[in-house]
mmCIF file of C-alpha atoms in Angstrom:
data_model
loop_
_atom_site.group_PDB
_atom_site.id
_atom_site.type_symbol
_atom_site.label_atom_id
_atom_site.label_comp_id
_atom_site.label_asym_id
_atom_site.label_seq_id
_atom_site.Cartn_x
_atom_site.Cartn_y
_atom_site.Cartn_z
ATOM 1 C CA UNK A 1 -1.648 42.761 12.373
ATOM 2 C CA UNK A 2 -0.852 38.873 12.208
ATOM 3 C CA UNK A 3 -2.121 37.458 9.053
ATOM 4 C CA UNK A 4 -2.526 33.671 9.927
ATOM 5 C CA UNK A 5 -2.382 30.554 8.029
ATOM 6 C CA UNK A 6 -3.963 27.560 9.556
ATOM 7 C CA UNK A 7 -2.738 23.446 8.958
ATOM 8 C CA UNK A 8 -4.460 20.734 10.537
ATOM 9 C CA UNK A 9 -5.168 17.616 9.295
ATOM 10 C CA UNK A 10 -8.450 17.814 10.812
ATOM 11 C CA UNK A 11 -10.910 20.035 9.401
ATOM 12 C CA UNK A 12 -12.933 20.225 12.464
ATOM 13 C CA UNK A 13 -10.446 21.535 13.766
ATOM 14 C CA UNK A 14 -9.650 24.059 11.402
ATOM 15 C CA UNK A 15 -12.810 25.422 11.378
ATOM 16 C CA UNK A 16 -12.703 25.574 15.320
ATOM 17 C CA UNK A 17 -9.928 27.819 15.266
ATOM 18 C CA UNK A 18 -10.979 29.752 12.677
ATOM 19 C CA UNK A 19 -14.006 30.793 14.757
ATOM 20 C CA UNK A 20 -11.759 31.403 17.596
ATOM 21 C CA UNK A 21 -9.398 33.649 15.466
ATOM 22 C CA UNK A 22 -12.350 35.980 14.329
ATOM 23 C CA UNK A 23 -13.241 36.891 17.734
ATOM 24 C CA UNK A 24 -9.191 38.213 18.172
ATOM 25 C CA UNK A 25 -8.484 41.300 17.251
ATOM 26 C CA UNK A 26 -5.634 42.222 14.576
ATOM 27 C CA UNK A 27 -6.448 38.750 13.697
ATOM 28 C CA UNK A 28 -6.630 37.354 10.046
ATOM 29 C CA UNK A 29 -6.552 33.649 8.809
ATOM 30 C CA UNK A 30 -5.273 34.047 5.554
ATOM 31 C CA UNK A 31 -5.933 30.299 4.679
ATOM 32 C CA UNK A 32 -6.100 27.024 6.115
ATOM 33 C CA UNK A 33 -4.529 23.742 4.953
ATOM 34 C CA UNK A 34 -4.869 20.019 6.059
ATOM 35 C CA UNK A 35 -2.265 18.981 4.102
ATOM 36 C CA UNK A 36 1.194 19.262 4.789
ATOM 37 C CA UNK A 37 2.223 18.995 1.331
ATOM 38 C CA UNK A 38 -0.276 21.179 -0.065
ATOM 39 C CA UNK A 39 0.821 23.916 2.438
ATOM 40 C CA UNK A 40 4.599 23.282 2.023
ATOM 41 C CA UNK A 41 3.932 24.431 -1.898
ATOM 42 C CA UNK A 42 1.797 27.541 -1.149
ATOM 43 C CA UNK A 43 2.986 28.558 1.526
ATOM 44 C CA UNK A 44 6.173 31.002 -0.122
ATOM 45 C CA UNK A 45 3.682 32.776 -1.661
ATOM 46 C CA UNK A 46 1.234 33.471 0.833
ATOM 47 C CA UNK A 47 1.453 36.507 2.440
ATOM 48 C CA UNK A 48 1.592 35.857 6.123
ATOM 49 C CA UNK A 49 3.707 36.662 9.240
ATOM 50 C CA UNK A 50 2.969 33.783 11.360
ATOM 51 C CA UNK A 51 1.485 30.041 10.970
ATOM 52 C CA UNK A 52 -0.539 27.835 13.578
ATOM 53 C CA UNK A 53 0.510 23.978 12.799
ATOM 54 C CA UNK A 54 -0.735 21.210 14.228
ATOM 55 C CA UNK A 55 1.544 18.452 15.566
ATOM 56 C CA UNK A 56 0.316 15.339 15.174
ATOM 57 C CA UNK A 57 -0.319 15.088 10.829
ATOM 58 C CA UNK A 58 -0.156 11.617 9.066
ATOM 59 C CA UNK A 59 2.590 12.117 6.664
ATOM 60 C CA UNK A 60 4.377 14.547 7.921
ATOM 61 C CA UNK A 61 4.409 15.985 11.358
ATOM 62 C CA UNK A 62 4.072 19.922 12.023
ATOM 63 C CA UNK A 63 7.580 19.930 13.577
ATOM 64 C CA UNK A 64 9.099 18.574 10.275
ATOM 65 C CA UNK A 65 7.079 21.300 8.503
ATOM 66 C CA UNK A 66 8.421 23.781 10.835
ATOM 67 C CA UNK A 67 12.110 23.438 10.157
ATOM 68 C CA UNK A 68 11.647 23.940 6.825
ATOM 69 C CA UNK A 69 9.756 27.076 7.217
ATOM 70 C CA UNK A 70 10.749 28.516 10.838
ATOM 71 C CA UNK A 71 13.314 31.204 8.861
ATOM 72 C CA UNK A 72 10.350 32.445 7.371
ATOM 73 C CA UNK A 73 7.256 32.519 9.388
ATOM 74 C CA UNK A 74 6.806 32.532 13.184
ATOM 75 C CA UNK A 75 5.028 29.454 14.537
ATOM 76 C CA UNK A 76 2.647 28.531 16.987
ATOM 77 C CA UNK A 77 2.350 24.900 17.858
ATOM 78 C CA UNK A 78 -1.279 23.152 18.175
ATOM 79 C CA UNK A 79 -1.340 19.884 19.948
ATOM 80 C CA UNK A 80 -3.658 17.550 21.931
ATOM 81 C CA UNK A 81 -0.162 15.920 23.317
ATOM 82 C CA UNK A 82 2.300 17.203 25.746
ATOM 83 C CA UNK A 83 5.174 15.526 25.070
ATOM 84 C CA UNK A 84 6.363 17.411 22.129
ATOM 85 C CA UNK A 85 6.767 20.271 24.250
ATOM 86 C CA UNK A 86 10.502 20.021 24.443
ATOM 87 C CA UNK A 87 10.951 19.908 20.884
ATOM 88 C CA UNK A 88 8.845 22.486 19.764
ATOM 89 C CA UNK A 89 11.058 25.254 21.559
ATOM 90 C CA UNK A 90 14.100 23.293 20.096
ATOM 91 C CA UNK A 91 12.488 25.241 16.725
ATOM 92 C CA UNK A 92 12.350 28.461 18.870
ATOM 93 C CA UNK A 93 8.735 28.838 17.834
ATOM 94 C CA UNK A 94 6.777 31.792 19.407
ATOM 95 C CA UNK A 95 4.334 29.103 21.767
ATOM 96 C CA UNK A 96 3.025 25.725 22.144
ATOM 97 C CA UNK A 97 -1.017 25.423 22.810
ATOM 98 C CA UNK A 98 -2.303 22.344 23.883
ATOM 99 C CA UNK A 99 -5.835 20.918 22.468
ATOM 100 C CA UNK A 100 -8.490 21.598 23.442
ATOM 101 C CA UNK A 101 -7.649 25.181 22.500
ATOM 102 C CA UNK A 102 -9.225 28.245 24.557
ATOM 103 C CA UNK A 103 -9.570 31.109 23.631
ATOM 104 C CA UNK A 104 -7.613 33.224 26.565
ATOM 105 C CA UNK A 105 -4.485 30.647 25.878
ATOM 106 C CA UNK A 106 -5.048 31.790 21.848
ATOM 107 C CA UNK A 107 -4.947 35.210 22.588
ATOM 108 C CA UNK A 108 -1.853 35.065 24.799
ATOM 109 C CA UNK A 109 0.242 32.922 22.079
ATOM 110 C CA UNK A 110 -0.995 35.602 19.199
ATOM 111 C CA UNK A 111 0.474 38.636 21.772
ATOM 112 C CA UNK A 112 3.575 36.541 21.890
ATOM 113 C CA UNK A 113 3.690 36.442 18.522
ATOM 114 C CA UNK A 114 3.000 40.342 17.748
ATOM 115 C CA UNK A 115 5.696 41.442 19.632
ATOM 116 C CA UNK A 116 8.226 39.168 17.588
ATOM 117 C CA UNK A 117 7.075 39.934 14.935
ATOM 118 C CA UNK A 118 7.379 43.786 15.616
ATOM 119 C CA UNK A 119 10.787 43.077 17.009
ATOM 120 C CA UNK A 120 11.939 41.935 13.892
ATOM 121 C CA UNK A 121 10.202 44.548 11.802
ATOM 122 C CA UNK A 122 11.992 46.922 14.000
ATOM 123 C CA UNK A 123 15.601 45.803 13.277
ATOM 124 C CA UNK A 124 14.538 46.048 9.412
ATOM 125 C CA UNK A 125 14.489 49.951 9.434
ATOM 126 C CA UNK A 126 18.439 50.901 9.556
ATOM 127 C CA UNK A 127 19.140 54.333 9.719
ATOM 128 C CA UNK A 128 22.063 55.594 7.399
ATOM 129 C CA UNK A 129 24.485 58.071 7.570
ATOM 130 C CA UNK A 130 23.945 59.766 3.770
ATOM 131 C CA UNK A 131 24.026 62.133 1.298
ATOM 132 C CA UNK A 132 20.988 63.969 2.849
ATOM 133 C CA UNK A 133 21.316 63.089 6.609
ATOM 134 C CA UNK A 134 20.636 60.509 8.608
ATOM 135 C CA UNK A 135 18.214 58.549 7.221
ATOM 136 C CA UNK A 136 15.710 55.520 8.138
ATOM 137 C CA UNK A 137 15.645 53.595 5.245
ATOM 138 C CA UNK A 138 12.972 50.258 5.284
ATOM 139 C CA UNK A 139 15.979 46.786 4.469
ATOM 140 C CA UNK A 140 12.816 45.702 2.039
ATOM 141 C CA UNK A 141 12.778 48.680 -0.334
ATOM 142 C CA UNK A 142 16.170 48.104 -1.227
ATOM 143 C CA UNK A 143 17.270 46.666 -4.528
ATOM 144 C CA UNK A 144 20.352 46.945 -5.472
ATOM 145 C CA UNK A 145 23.869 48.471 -3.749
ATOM 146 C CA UNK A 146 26.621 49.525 -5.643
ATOM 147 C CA UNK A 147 30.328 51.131 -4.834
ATOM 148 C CA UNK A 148 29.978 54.842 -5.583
ATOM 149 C CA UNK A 149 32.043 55.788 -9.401
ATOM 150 C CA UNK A 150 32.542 59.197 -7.168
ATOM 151 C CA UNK A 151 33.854 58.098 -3.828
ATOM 152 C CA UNK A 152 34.885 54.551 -3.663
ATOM 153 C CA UNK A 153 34.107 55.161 -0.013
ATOM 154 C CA UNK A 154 30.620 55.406 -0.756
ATOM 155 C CA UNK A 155 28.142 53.069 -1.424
ATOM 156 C CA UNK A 156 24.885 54.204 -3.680
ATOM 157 C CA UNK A 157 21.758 51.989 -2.340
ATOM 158 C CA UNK A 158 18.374 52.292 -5.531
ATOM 159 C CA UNK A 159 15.827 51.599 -3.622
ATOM 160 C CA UNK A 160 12.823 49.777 -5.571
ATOM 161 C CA UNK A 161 11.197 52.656 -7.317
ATOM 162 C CA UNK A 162 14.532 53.728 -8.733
ATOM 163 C CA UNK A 163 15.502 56.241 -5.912
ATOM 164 C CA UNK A 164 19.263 56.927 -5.202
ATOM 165 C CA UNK A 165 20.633 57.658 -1.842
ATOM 166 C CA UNK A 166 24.677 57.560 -1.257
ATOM 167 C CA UNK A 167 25.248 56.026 1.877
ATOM 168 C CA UNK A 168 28.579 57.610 3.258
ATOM 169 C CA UNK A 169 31.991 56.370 4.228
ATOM 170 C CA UNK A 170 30.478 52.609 4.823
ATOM 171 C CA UNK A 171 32.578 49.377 3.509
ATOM 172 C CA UNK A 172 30.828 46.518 2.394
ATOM 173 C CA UNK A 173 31.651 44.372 5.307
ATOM 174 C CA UNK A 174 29.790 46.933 7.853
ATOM 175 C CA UNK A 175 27.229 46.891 5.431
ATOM 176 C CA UNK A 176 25.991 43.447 4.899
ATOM 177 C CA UNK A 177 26.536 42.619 8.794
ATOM 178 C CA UNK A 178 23.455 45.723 8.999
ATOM 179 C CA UNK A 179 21.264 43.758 6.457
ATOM 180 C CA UNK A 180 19.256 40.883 6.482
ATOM 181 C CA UNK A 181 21.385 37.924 5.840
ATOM 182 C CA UNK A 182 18.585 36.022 4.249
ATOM 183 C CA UNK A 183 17.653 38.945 2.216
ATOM 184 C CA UNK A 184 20.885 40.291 0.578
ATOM 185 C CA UNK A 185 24.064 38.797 -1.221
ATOM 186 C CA UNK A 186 27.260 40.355 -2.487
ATOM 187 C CA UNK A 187 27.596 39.163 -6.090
ATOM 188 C CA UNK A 188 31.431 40.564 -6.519
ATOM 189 C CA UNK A 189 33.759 43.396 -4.746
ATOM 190 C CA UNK A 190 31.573 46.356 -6.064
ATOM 191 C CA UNK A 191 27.965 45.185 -6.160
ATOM 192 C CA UNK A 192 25.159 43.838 -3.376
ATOM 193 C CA UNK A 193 21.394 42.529 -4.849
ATOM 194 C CA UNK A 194 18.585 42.012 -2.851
ATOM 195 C CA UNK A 195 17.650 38.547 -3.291
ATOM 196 C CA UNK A 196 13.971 40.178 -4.354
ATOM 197 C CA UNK A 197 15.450 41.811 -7.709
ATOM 198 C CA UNK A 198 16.957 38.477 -9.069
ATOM 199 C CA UNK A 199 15.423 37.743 -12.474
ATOM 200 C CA UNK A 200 17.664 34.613 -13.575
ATOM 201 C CA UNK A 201 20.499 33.495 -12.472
ATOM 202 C CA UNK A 202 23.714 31.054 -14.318
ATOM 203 C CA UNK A 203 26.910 30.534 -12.428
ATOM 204 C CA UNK A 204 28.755 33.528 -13.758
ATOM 205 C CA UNK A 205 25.723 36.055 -13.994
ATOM 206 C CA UNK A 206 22.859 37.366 -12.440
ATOM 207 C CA UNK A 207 19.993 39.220 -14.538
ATOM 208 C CA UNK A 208 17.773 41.597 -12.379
ATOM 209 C CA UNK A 209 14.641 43.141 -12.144
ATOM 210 C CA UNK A 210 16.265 46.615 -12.626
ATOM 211 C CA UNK A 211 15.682 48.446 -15.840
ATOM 212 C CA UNK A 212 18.635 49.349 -17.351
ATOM 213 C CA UNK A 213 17.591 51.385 -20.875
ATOM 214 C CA UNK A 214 15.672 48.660 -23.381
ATOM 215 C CA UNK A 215 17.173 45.574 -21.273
ATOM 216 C CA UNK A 216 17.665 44.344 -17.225
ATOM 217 C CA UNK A 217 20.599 45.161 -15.153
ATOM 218 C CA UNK A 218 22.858 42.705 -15.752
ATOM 219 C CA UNK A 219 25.597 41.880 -12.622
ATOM 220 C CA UNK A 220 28.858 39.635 -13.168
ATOM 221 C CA UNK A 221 29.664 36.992 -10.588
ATOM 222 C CA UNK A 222 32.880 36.843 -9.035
ATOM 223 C CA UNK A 223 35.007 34.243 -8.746
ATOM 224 C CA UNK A 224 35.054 34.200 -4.663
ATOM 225 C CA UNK A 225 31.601 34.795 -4.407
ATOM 226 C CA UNK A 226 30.359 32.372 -6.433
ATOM 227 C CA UNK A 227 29.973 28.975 -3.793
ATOM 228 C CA UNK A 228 28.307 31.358 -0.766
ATOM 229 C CA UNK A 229 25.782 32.545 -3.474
ATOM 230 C CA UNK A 230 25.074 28.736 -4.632
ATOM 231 C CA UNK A 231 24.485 27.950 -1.019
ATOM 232 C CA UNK A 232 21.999 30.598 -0.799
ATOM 233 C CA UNK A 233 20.412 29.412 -4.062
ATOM 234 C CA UNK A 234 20.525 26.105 -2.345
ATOM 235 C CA UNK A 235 22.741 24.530 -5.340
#
């Protein structure tokens, strides 16, 4: 299913493709913005897989919105100009549809799009070696990895509804290089947090989401992790 959000300075033009979106099927526009800046600030908490932007925006163009969101969301260019071609799959974006759109040439970018999107839904399901077998485990429903207090060589994952699995006889390093970069950091030599279970965070400790008795799991920084976790706070 792509779940669609829409920004184009024009609102002609948003309501255009709107139309043309509800005759596509496994096709949902979530919401639709003509304003860059409006849709920069929303946009993290909009749940949505992929995001049509127009090119040509006063302000701010849709290219300059896409590289601060192409990590994110897939992209689909809009524009009634064909020179911006080049740069547009600098960005890697999933297609580039010139104005006026049609909708066979709509329908071919949103295929594009579902089968990156699957792609990297795909390589989010890792399957383990554990405690009870191989197992497919989802990279989202993980909170929190930890070194094992029974086998060092172990790692125990608690997945977000508080189940344990022990993954066995896997080091950290093999482990992170199977996770989502983006998604995961190691906070010292024992401990992993999905960046999802992050209450509040100071240079020397992290509070969680997890319960831990009356209070949140609490997880202390260490000293060489402490600039690669600033960089992914963006500090």
């Amino acid at each position: 299913m792509i779940k669609c959000v829409i920004l184009d300075d024009e609102l002609l033009a948003i309501s255009y493709l709107k139309l043309l979106c509800e005759q596509i099927d496994d096709v949902e526009v979530v919401k639709a913005f003509n304003d860059p800046k409006i849709f920069l600030n929303e946009i993290d908490s909009i749940d949505c897989n992929l995001c049509v932007l127009d090119i040509e925006m006063p302000g701010m163009t849709g290219l300059q919105v896409a590289e601060l969101i192409s990590d994110s969301k897939k992209i689909i260019f809009t524009t009634a100009y064909k020179e911006y071609a080049a740069e547009a799959f600098d960005l890697n974006v999933v297609d580039y549809v010139r104005k006026p759109i049609k909708k066979e040439r709509l329908i071919q970018a949103f295929e594009k799009a579902k089968e990156q999107i699957s792609t990297s839904q795909k390589k989010a399901f890792i399957e383990w070696n554990t405690n009870i077998g191989k197992t497919v485990i989802l990279a989202e429903q993980i909170a929190y990895i930890k070194t094992s207090e029974i086998d060092s060589r172990d790692k125990d994952i608690i997945l977000n509804d508080g189940t344990m699995i022990v993954l066995k006889n896997l080091n950290f390093k093999n482990l992170l290089e199977m996770l989502p970069a983006k998604d995961f950091a190691q906070v010292n030599k024992k401990e992993i947090i999905s960046i999802s279970s992050i209450k509040v965070f100071t240079t020397n400790e992290i509070i969680t989401t997890l319960p831990e008795g009356d209070h949140f799991l609490k997880l202390q920084i260490g000293e060489a992790y402490k600039s690669s976790l600033m960089e992914l706070f963006g500090k």
